[in-house]
Coordinates of C-alpha atoms in Angstrom, one line a residue:
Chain A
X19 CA 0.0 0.0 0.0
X20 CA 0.7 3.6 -0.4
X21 CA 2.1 4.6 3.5
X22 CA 4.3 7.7 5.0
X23 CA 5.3 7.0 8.1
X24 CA 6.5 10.6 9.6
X25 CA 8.3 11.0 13.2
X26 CA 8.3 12.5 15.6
X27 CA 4.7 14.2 15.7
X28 CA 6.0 17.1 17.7
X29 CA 9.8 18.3 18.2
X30 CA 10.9 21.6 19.8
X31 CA 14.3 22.4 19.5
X32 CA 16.2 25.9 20.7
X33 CA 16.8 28.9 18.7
X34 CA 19.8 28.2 16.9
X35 CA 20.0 24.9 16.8
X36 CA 18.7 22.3 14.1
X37 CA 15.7 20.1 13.8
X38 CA 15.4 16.8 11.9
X39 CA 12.3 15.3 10.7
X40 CA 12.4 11.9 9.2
X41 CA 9.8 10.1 6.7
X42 CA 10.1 6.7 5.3
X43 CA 8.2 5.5 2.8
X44 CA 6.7 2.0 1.1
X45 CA 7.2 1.4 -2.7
X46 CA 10.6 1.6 -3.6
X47 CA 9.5 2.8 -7.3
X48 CA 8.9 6.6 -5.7
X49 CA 10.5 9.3 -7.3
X50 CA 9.1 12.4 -6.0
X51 CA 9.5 14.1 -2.2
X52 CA 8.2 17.0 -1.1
X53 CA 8.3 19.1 2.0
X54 CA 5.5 21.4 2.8
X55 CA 5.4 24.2 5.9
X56 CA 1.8 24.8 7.3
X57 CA 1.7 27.8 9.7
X58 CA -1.6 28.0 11.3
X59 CA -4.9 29.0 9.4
X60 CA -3.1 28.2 6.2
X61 CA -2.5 26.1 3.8
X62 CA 0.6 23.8 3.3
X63 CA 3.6 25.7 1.5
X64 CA 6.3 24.1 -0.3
X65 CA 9.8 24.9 0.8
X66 CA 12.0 21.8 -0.6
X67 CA 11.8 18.6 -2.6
X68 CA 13.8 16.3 -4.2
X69 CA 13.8 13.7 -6.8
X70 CA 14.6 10.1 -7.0
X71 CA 17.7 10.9 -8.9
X72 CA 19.8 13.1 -6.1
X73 CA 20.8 12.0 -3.0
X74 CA 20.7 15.3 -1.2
X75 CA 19.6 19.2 -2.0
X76 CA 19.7 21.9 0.1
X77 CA 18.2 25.7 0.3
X78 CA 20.0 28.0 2.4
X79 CA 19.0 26.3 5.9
X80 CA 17.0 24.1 4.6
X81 CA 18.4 20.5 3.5
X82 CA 16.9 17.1 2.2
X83 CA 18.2 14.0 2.1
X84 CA 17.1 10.8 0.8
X85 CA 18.0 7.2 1.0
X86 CA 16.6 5.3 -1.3
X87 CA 17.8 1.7 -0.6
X88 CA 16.3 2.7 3.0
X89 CA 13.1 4.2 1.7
X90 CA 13.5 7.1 4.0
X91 CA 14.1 10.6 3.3
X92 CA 14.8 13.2 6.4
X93 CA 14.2 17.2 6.3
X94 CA 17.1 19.4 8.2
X95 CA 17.1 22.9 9.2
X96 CA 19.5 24.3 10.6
X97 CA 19.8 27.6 12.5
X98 CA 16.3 27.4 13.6
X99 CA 14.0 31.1 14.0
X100 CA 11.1 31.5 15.0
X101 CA 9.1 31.9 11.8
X102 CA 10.1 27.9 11.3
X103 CA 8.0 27.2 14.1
X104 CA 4.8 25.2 12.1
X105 CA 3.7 21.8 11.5
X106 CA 6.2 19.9 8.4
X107 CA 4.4 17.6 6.1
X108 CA 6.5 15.3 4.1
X109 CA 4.8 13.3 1.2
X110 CA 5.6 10.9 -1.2
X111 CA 4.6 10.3 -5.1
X112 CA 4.2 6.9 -5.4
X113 CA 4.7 7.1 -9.2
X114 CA 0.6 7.8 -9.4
X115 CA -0.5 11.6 -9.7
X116 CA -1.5 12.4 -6.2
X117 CA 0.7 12.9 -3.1
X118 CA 0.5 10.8 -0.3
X119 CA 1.1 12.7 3.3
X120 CA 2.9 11.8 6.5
X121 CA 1.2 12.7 9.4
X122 CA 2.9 16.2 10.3
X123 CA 5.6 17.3 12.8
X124 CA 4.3 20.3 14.6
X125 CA 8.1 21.9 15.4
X126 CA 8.4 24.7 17.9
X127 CA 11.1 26.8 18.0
X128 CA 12.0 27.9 22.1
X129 CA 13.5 31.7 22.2
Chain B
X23 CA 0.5 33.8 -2.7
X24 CA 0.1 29.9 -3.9
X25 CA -2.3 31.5 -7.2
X26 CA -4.6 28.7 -5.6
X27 CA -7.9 30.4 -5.1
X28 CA -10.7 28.8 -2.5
X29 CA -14.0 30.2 -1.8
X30 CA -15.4 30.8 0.9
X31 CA -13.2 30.9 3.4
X32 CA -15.3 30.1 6.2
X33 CA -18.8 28.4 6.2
X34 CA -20.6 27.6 9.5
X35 CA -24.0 25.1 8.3
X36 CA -26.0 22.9 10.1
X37 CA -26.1 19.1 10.1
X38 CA -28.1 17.3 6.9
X39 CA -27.3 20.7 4.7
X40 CA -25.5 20.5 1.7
X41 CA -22.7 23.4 0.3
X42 CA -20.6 23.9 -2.6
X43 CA -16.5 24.8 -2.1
X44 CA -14.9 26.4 -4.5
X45 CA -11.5 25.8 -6.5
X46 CA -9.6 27.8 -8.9
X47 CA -6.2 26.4 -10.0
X48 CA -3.1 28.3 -10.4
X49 CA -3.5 30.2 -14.0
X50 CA -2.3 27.2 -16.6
X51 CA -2.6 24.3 -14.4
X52 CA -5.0 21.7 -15.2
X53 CA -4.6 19.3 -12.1
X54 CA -6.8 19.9 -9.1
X55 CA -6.7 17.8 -6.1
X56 CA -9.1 18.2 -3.0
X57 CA -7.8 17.0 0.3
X58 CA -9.6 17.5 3.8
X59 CA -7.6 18.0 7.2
X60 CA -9.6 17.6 10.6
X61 CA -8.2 19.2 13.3
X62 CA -4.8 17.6 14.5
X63 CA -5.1 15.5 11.3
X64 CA -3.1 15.2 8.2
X65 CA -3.9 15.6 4.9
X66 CA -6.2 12.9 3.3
X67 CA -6.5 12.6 0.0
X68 CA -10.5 13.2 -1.6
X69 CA -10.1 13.2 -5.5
X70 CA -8.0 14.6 -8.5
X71 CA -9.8 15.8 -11.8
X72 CA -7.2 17.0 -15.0
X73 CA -8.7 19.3 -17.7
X74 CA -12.2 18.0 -16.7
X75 CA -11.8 14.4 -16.1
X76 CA -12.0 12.8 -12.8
X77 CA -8.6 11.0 -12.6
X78 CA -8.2 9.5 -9.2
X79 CA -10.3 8.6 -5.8
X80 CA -9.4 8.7 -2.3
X81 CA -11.3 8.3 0.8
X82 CA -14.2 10.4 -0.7
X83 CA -17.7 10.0 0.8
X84 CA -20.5 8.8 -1.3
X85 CA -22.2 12.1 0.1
X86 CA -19.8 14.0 -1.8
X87 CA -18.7 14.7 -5.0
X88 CA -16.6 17.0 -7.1
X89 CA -16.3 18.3 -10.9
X90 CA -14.2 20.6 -12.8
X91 CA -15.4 22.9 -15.5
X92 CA -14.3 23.5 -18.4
X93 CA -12.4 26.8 -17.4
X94 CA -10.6 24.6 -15.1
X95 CA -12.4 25.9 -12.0
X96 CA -13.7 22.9 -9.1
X97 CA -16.1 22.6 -6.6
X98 CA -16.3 20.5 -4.3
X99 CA -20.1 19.5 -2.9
X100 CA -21.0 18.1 0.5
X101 CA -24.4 17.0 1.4
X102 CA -26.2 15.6 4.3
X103 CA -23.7 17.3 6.2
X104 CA -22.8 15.6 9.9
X105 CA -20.8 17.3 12.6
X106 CA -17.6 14.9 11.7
X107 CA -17.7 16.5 8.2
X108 CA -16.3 19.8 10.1
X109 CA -12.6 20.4 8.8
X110 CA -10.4 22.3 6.2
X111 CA -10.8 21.2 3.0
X112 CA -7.8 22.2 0.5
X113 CA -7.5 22.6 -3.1
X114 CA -4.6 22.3 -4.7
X115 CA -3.3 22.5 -8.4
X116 CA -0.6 21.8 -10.7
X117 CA 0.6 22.0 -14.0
X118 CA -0.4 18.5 -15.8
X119 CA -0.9 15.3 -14.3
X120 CA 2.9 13.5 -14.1
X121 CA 4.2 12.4 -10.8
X122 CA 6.7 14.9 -9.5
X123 CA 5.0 18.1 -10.7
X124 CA 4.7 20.7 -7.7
X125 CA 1.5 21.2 -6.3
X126 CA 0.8 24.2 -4.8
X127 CA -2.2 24.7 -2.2
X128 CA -4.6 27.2 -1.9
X129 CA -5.3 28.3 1.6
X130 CA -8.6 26.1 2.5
X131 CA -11.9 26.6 3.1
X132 CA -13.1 25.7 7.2
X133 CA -16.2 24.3 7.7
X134 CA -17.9 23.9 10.5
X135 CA -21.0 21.5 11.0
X136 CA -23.5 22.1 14.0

């Protein structure tokens, strides 16, 4: 079946420091992860992905990495504000058209 | 700004009432996907239309359905409304129907059911 498993459900980390959400995934034929940012009262926002064919891409303090063998991929950020406090979606194309979600990471960011 | 566009943004009905969410995608995409979210809940997957055809189904209710026009637009109808139906209900497009195209998200429409 099509499953995202996403932990942990809720992580608060310092200012400063960096936060690691992890996802693994079912079907090994996936080729498409995406990250989303929901703040509350919106909707999800897209701040990384990356594709089958990389191992690792990163946006300013913003990194994913993915282990295919594994079926896991894992979102980074480093330097933690706190604007990044939100719940992280991760979600996985399993080589259909729709996106499968995890279950969210609500991440709160201590001053 | 996703260029997702939901209507209305709030809706407070009562239980066994029917009502009508709309959808416009991003200009030139010709994907939309509903998805609801309870509260503390993910994001479950309702159905995907592309340039007018229903393409694939989630865990829809029979009480609901969805269509997409042919300027692309969606809506989304719920009837016989019951109090579990309350949630945010997203739209989201993008740009054709391949796996691994972004899909953006518009920014939801609550409902609440009393």
């Amino acid at each position: 079946g099509e499953n995202v498993e996403q932990h942990p459900s809720t992580l608060s980390v310092q200012e400063g420091d960096s936060a690691v959400i992890k996802c693994t995934y079912s079907d090994s034929a996936s080729n498409y992860f995406p990250w989303y940012k929901q703040e509350l009262g919106k909707g999800p926002q897209l701040i990384i992905d990356i594709r089958s064919n990389v191992g690792e891409k990163k946006d300013q303090r913003i990194a994913v990495t993915l282990n295919k063998t594994a079926k896991h991929f894992s979102l980074h950020i480093t330097e933690t504000q706190p604007e990044d406090s939100a719940v992280y979606f991760c979600a996985v194309h399993f080589g259909n058209e729709k996106l499968t979600f995890g279950t969210g990471t609500r991440l709160t960011i201590i001053p | 700004d996703s260029g997702v566009t939901q209507t209305p943004k709030h809706l407070i009905t009562a239980t066994g009432q029917r009502v009508t969410l709309r959808c416009s995608p991003r200009s030139g995409d010709l994907s939309v996907y509903w998805y609801q979210q309870s509260l503390d809940q993910g994001l479950q997957f309702l159905i995907q239309y592309y340039n007018g055809e229903e393409r694939a189904k989630g865990n829809i209710l029979e009480r609901f359905s969805a269509q997409q026009f042919p300027d692309l637009h969606s809506e989304l109808n719920l009837s016989s409304l019951e109090l579990g139906d309350s949630a945010l209900y997203f739209c989201a497009s993008s740009v054709d129907r391949r796996a691994g195209n972004t899909i953006y998200f518009g920014e939801g429409s609550w409902l609440t059911v009393v």
